[in-house]
Amino acid sequence: MTTGLPPLSLYLHVPWCVRKCPYCDFNSHGVGRGAELPEAAYLEALIADLEADLPLAAGRELVSIFIGGGTPSLMSAGFYERLLQAVADRLPLARDIEITLEANPGTLERGRFAGYRAAGINRLSLGVQSFQDAQLSALGRIHGGDDAVAAFDEARRAGFGNLNLDLMHGLPGQTPALALADLERALALEPEHLSWYQLTLEPNTEFHSFPPVLPEEEVLWDIQDAGHERLESAGLARYEISAYARPGRASRHNLHYWQFGDYLGIGAGAHGKLSMPGPAGLEIERRWKSRRPEDYLRRANDPRGFVAGRDLIDERELPLEFAMNALRLVEGVPLSTWQAHTGRSDSVLLARLSAAREKGLLVEDADRVGASAQGLLFLNELLAMMDDVGQ
């Protein structure tokens, strides 16, 4: 039943947070401090959602689980113990499965880290963004720089040997010196993984409507150049546009996305990508769940189920869909990944990449394709070239 299908992961979404950050375009809904969340009802809905999607798993084992949000660490350890057991009761798990939880460094959740580890979560991702209180205040964060350090230390004491720090750069008023100071404080903690990405003003956010003053383009380039050099000199190798890891510590779940693997998406607003055999190769469907938490919970008793929409990817769009993920990887991907995950000849992909190759944005050899150093800097331009090719 699994012959010819890509590996499978699971994404679980928890939509609540204490306060919506002004830059955040994720499906998150602020509830305020001390709010009582509908844990039991949401757990029941998540399990029902998973049950409805089980046929799409086609008997495949899960290679990774990622719990994102929102702020997933608002939920109790008992919630995750029951949830992960429900998953294990319904789907086979890889023996070395990676299970990641996103957590907020605020003091509200830190005491739960030991419980999360006991529940089976083996990787923690801390949303630090900056260690400087003024920058955190400008970003609308509810924690301070010392809170982030304390959270990291507590996670270590709780038994987490695989920790990621999320850091932003290009923040309002940030200089290269301030950006590097954030990196130095992060490196002093010796995380296994660092996600370091530039603040962007996304539509439907407060920052988009009321934009802060961001550093000039030249300053942004200086920050990126100096930061990349410092991270790699510290032993954190860049393997994706904004991801750095120590040897063997790249995020398996995110690699799974970038290598065009399949994933179930469970929870309010969660997205999934699933493959199924078709006459011309694999047919790939993207589907998404009801977005608003109250609507999602109501759908637990709705015969229409949790799916709010679905889209079968047109065969002509597959090269772009694949490239949008795979070309983020510094080393690119084997051409066999394209063949295995779409069921189509690599000539289809290479034809769409030819213009980018001629412009020096692409590196290709007999069995691998990837963005060049220039292509990584101008990935949007590279992808736009693919999208412009006549179909």
Coordinates of C-alpha atoms in Angstrom, one line a residue:
M1 CA 0.0 0.0 0.0
T2 CA 2.9 2.4 0.6
T3 CA 4.8 1.5 -2.6
G4 CA 5.8 4.6 -4.5
L5 CA 4.5 7.0 -1.8
P6 CA 6.8 9.6 -0.1
P7 CA 7.6 9.3 3.7
L8 CA 5.0 10.8 6.0
S9 CA 5.1 13.3 8.9
L10 CA 2.4 14.8 11.1
Y11 CA 1.9 18.5 11.9
L12 CA -0.3 19.4 14.9
H13 CA -1.5 23.0 15.4
V14 CA -2.4 24.7 18.6
P15 CA -3.9 28.0 17.7
W16 CA -3.8 30.0 21.0
C17 CA -1.2 32.3 22.4
V18 CA -1.2 34.8 25.2
R19 CA -0.9 37.8 22.9
K20 CA -0.8 38.1 19.1
C21 CA 2.6 39.5 18.0
P22 CA 2.4 42.4 15.5
Y23 CA 4.6 40.6 13.0
C24 CA 2.8 37.2 13.2
D25 CA 0.9 35.9 10.2
F26 CA 0.3 32.4 11.6
N27 CA -3.1 31.2 12.7
S28 CA -2.8 32.3 16.3
H29 CA -5.4 33.8 18.6
G30 CA -4.5 35.8 21.7
V31 CA -6.4 34.8 24.8
G32 CA -4.6 36.8 27.5
R33 CA -2.7 35.5 30.6
G34 CA -4.4 33.0 32.8
A35 CA -7.1 32.2 30.3
E36 CA -8.6 28.7 30.6
L37 CA -8.2 26.9 27.3
P38 CA -10.6 24.1 26.2
E39 CA -7.9 21.4 26.5
A40 CA -10.3 18.4 26.8
A41 CA -12.5 19.5 23.9
Y42 CA -9.5 20.4 21.7
L43 CA -7.9 17.0 22.4
E44 CA -11.1 15.2 21.5
A45 CA -11.3 17.2 18.2
L46 CA -7.6 16.6 17.3
I47 CA -8.1 12.8 17.7
A48 CA -11.3 12.9 15.6
D49 CA -9.5 14.9 13.0
L50 CA -6.7 12.4 12.9
E51 CA -9.1 9.5 12.7
A52 CA -10.8 11.1 9.6
D53 CA -7.4 11.5 7.9
L54 CA -6.1 8.0 8.6
P55 CA -7.0 6.7 5.2
L56 CA -4.6 9.3 3.7
A57 CA -1.7 7.8 5.7
A58 CA -1.9 4.6 3.6
G59 CA -0.2 2.6 6.3
R60 CA 3.0 4.6 6.3
E61 CA 4.9 5.2 9.5
L62 CA 5.4 8.7 10.8
V63 CA 9.1 9.9 10.6
S64 CA 8.5 13.1 12.5
I65 CA 5.9 15.1 14.4
F66 CA 5.9 18.8 14.8
I67 CA 3.6 20.7 17.2
G68 CA 3.3 24.3 16.3
G69 CA 1.2 27.4 16.9
G70 CA 0.2 29.8 18.4
T71 CA 2.0 28.8 21.6
P72 CA 1.7 25.0 22.0
S73 CA 3.4 25.2 25.5
L74 CA 0.2 26.8 26.8
M75 CA -1.2 23.2 26.9
S76 CA -0.4 20.9 29.8
A77 CA 2.0 18.0 29.7
G78 CA -1.0 15.7 30.3
F79 CA -2.6 17.0 27.1
Y80 CA 0.5 15.9 25.1
E81 CA 0.8 12.6 26.8
R82 CA -2.7 11.7 25.9
L83 CA -2.4 13.2 22.4
L84 CA 0.8 11.4 21.5
Q85 CA -0.5 8.1 22.8
A86 CA -3.6 8.5 20.6
V87 CA -1.3 9.1 17.6
A88 CA 0.8 6.0 18.5
D89 CA -2.4 3.9 18.9
R90 CA -3.4 4.8 15.3
L91 CA -0.2 5.1 13.3
P92 CA 3.2 3.3 13.3
L93 CA 6.0 5.5 14.5
A94 CA 9.6 5.4 13.3
R95 CA 11.9 4.0 16.0
D96 CA 14.0 7.2 15.9
I97 CA 11.0 9.6 15.4
E98 CA 11.7 13.3 16.1
I99 CA 8.9 15.0 18.0
T100 CA 9.2 18.8 18.3
L101 CA 7.2 21.2 20.4
E102 CA 7.4 25.0 19.9
A103 CA 7.6 26.7 23.3
N104 CA 7.5 30.3 24.5
P105 CA 10.3 31.4 26.9
G106 CA 7.8 33.3 29.1
T107 CA 7.6 32.1 32.7
L108 CA 4.0 31.0 32.2
E109 CA 5.1 27.7 30.5
R110 CA 8.6 27.0 31.7
G111 CA 7.7 24.7 34.6
R112 CA 6.1 22.3 32.2
F113 CA 9.3 21.3 30.3
A114 CA 10.0 18.2 32.4
G115 CA 6.4 17.0 31.8
Y116 CA 6.7 17.5 28.0
R117 CA 9.9 15.5 28.0
A118 CA 8.2 12.7 29.9
A119 CA 5.3 12.7 27.5
G120 CA 7.6 11.7 24.7
I121 CA 8.6 15.1 23.1
N122 CA 12.3 14.9 22.4
R123 CA 13.0 18.2 20.6
L124 CA 12.1 21.7 21.8
S125 CA 12.1 24.9 19.7
L126 CA 12.2 28.1 21.8
G127 CA 10.8 31.3 20.2
V128 CA 13.4 33.7 21.5
Q129 CA 13.6 36.2 18.6
S130 CA 16.0 38.4 20.4
F131 CA 17.8 38.6 23.8
Q132 CA 17.5 42.4 24.0
D133 CA 14.6 43.7 26.0
A134 CA 14.1 46.8 23.9
Q135 CA 14.0 44.7 20.7
L136 CA 11.6 42.2 22.3
S137 CA 9.3 45.0 23.4
A138 CA 9.3 46.4 19.8
L139 CA 8.3 42.9 18.6
G140 CA 5.4 42.7 21.1
R141 CA 7.0 39.7 22.9
I142 CA 5.9 38.9 26.5
H143 CA 9.3 37.6 27.7
G144 CA 12.7 39.3 28.3
G145 CA 16.2 38.2 27.3
D146 CA 16.9 36.7 30.8
D147 CA 13.7 34.7 30.6
A148 CA 14.9 33.1 27.3
V149 CA 18.2 32.1 28.9
A150 CA 16.4 30.7 32.0
A151 CA 14.0 28.7 29.7
F152 CA 16.9 27.2 27.8
D153 CA 18.6 26.2 31.0
E154 CA 15.4 24.7 32.4
A155 CA 14.9 22.7 29.2
R156 CA 18.4 21.3 29.5
R157 CA 17.7 20.3 33.1
A158 CA 14.4 18.7 31.9
G159 CA 16.4 16.3 29.7
F160 CA 16.2 18.0 26.3
G161 CA 19.4 17.2 24.4
N162 CA 18.0 18.6 21.1
L163 CA 17.2 22.3 21.3
N164 CA 16.5 24.9 18.7
L165 CA 16.5 28.7 19.2
D166 CA 14.4 30.9 16.9
L167 CA 16.1 34.3 16.3
M168 CA 15.2 37.2 14.1
H169 CA 17.4 39.8 12.5
G170 CA 16.6 43.0 10.6
L171 CA 14.6 44.2 13.6
P172 CA 13.5 47.9 14.1
G173 CA 16.6 50.0 14.7
Q174 CA 18.9 47.0 14.7
T175 CA 22.6 47.5 13.8
P176 CA 25.0 44.7 12.7
A177 CA 26.6 45.0 16.2
L178 CA 23.2 44.4 17.9
A179 CA 22.4 41.5 15.6
L180 CA 25.7 39.9 16.3
A181 CA 25.3 40.4 20.1
D182 CA 22.1 38.3 19.8
L183 CA 24.0 35.6 18.0
E184 CA 26.8 35.6 20.6
R185 CA 24.3 35.2 23.5
A186 CA 22.6 32.3 21.6
L187 CA 26.0 30.6 20.8
A188 CA 27.0 30.8 24.5
L189 CA 24.1 28.5 25.2
E190 CA 25.4 25.9 22.8
P191 CA 22.1 24.9 21.1
E192 CA 22.0 22.1 18.6
H193 CA 20.1 24.1 16.1
L194 CA 19.5 27.8 15.3
S195 CA 16.8 29.2 13.0
W196 CA 18.0 32.7 12.1
Y197 CA 15.8 34.6 9.7
Q198 CA 15.0 38.2 8.7
L199 CA 11.9 40.0 9.9
T200 CA 9.5 40.5 7.1
L201 CA 6.3 42.6 7.0
E202 CA 3.6 40.1 6.1
P203 CA 0.1 41.0 4.9
N204 CA -2.7 40.8 7.5
T205 CA -0.4 41.7 10.4
E206 CA -0.2 44.8 12.5
F207 CA 3.3 45.6 11.3
H208 CA 2.0 45.5 7.7
S209 CA -0.7 48.1 8.5
F210 CA 1.6 50.2 10.7
P211 CA 5.1 49.4 9.6
P212 CA 8.0 50.0 11.9
V213 CA 11.3 51.6 10.6
L214 CA 13.5 48.7 9.6
P215 CA 17.2 48.8 8.8
E216 CA 18.3 50.0 5.3
E217 CA 19.0 47.3 2.7
E218 CA 22.8 47.8 3.0
V219 CA 22.6 47.2 6.7
L220 CA 20.6 44.1 6.2
W221 CA 23.2 42.7 3.9
D222 CA 25.9 43.5 6.4
I223 CA 24.0 41.7 9.1
Q224 CA 23.4 38.6 7.0
D225 CA 27.0 38.4 5.8
A226 CA 28.5 38.8 9.3
G227 CA 26.0 36.5 10.9
H228 CA 26.4 33.7 8.4
E229 CA 30.2 33.8 8.9
R230 CA 29.9 33.9 12.7
L231 CA 27.5 30.9 12.9
E232 CA 29.6 28.7 10.6
S233 CA 32.8 29.6 12.5
A234 CA 31.0 28.4 15.7
G235 CA 30.3 24.9 14.1
L236 CA 26.7 25.5 13.1
A237 CA 26.5 24.6 9.4
R238 CA 24.0 26.3 7.2
Y239 CA 21.8 23.7 5.6
E240 CA 18.8 25.7 4.6
I241 CA 18.3 29.4 3.8
S242 CA 17.7 30.3 7.5
A243 CA 18.6 27.1 9.4
Y244 CA 21.9 26.2 11.0
A245 CA 22.7 23.0 12.8
R246 CA 25.5 21.0 14.5
P247 CA 26.4 17.7 12.7
G248 CA 23.5 15.3 12.7
R249 CA 21.1 17.9 14.2
A250 CA 19.3 19.3 11.2
S251 CA 15.5 19.4 11.8
R252 CA 14.2 16.2 10.3
H253 CA 10.7 17.5 10.2
N254 CA 11.7 20.6 8.2
L255 CA 14.0 18.6 6.0
H256 CA 10.9 16.5 5.3
Y257 CA 9.0 19.5 4.1
W258 CA 11.9 20.8 1.9
Q259 CA 12.4 17.4 0.4
F260 CA 8.7 17.4 -0.7
G261 CA 7.6 14.7 1.7
D262 CA 3.9 14.1 2.7
Y263 CA 2.4 15.3 5.9
L264 CA -1.0 15.2 7.6
G265 CA -2.1 18.5 9.1
I266 CA -4.3 18.2 12.2
G267 CA -5.8 21.1 14.2
A268 CA -7.3 24.5 13.6
G269 CA -6.0 25.9 10.3
A270 CA -3.4 23.1 9.8
H271 CA -2.3 22.4 6.3
G272 CA -1.4 19.0 4.9
K273 CA 0.2 17.6 1.7
L274 CA -0.7 14.1 0.5
S275 CA 0.2 12.0 -2.5
M276 CA -1.9 9.3 -4.1
P277 CA -1.3 7.2 -7.2
G278 CA -2.8 8.7 -10.4
P279 CA -2.7 7.8 -14.1
A280 CA 0.3 10.1 -14.9
G281 CA 2.2 9.6 -11.7
L282 CA 1.5 10.7 -8.1
E283 CA -1.4 13.1 -7.7
I284 CA -0.7 15.6 -4.9
E285 CA -3.3 17.3 -2.9
R286 CA -3.0 20.1 -0.4
R287 CA -5.8 20.4 2.2
W288 CA -6.4 22.7 5.1
K289 CA -8.6 22.6 8.2
S290 CA -11.1 25.1 9.5
R291 CA -9.1 28.0 10.8
R292 CA -11.0 29.7 13.7
P293 CA -10.7 27.6 16.9
E294 CA -14.4 27.9 17.7
D295 CA -15.4 26.8 14.2
Y296 CA -12.9 23.9 14.4
L297 CA -14.3 22.7 17.7
R298 CA -17.8 22.8 16.3
R299 CA -16.8 20.7 13.4
A300 CA -16.0 17.8 15.7
N301 CA -19.8 17.1 15.6
D302 CA -20.3 18.1 12.0
P303 CA -20.7 15.4 9.3
R304 CA -18.8 17.6 6.9
G305 CA -15.7 17.0 9.0
F306 CA -12.8 19.4 9.7
V307 CA -11.6 20.0 6.1
A308 CA -12.2 23.6 5.0
G309 CA -10.6 23.3 1.6
R310 CA -8.5 21.2 -0.7
D311 CA -6.6 21.7 -3.9
L312 CA -5.2 19.1 -6.3
I313 CA -1.9 20.4 -7.6
D314 CA -2.0 20.7 -11.4
E315 CA 0.7 18.7 -13.1
R316 CA 2.0 21.8 -14.7
E317 CA 2.5 23.4 -11.3
L318 CA 4.4 20.5 -9.8
P319 CA 7.9 21.8 -10.8
L320 CA 7.3 25.1 -9.0
E321 CA 5.8 23.4 -6.0
F322 CA 8.7 21.1 -5.7
A323 CA 11.3 23.9 -6.3
M324 CA 9.7 26.2 -3.7
N325 CA 10.7 23.7 -1.1
A326 CA 13.8 21.8 -2.4
L327 CA 15.8 24.8 -3.6
R328 CA 15.8 26.2 0.0
L329 CA 18.4 23.6 0.9
V330 CA 22.0 24.7 0.6
E331 CA 23.1 21.3 -0.8
G332 CA 20.0 21.0 -3.1
V333 CA 18.4 17.6 -3.5
P334 CA 19.0 14.5 -5.5
L335 CA 17.1 14.4 -8.8
S336 CA 15.8 11.0 -7.6
T337 CA 13.8 12.9 -4.9
W338 CA 11.8 14.6 -7.6
Q339 CA 11.2 11.3 -9.4
A340 CA 10.3 9.4 -6.2
H341 CA 8.0 12.1 -4.8
T342 CA 6.1 13.0 -8.0
G343 CA 6.4 9.9 -10.2
R344 CA 7.6 12.0 -13.1
S345 CA 10.7 12.2 -15.2
D346 CA 13.4 14.6 -14.1
S347 CA 13.4 16.1 -17.6
V348 CA 10.1 17.8 -16.7
L349 CA 11.8 19.6 -13.7
L350 CA 15.0 20.4 -15.6
A351 CA 13.1 22.0 -18.5
R352 CA 11.5 24.5 -16.0
L353 CA 14.9 25.2 -14.4
S354 CA 16.9 25.8 -17.6
A355 CA 16.5 29.6 -17.6
A356 CA 17.7 29.8 -14.0
R357 CA 20.6 27.6 -14.9
E358 CA 21.6 29.9 -17.7
K359 CA 21.5 32.9 -15.4
G360 CA 23.8 31.2 -12.9
L361 CA 21.1 30.8 -10.2
L362 CA 21.2 27.0 -10.3
V363 CA 23.8 24.3 -9.9
E364 CA 23.1 21.0 -11.5
D365 CA 25.1 17.8 -12.0
A366 CA 24.3 14.3 -13.1
D367 CA 22.2 13.4 -10.0
R368 CA 21.6 16.6 -8.0
V369 CA 20.1 20.0 -8.4
G370 CA 20.2 23.0 -6.2
A371 CA 20.3 26.8 -6.0
S372 CA 23.8 28.4 -6.5
A373 CA 25.2 30.7 -3.8
Q374 CA 23.7 33.6 -5.9
G375 CA 20.4 31.6 -6.2
L376 CA 20.1 31.3 -2.5
L377 CA 20.4 35.0 -2.1
F378 CA 17.8 35.6 -4.8
L379 CA 15.5 32.6 -4.4
N380 CA 12.4 34.6 -5.1
E381 CA 13.8 35.7 -8.4
L382 CA 14.8 32.1 -9.2
L383 CA 11.3 30.8 -8.5
A384 CA 9.7 33.7 -10.4
M385 CA 11.7 32.6 -13.4
M386 CA 10.2 29.1 -13.1
D387 CA 6.7 30.5 -12.8
D388 CA 7.2 32.7 -15.9
V389 CA 8.1 29.7 -18.1
G390 CA 5.4 28.9 -20.6
Q391 CA 3.2 26.1 -19.5

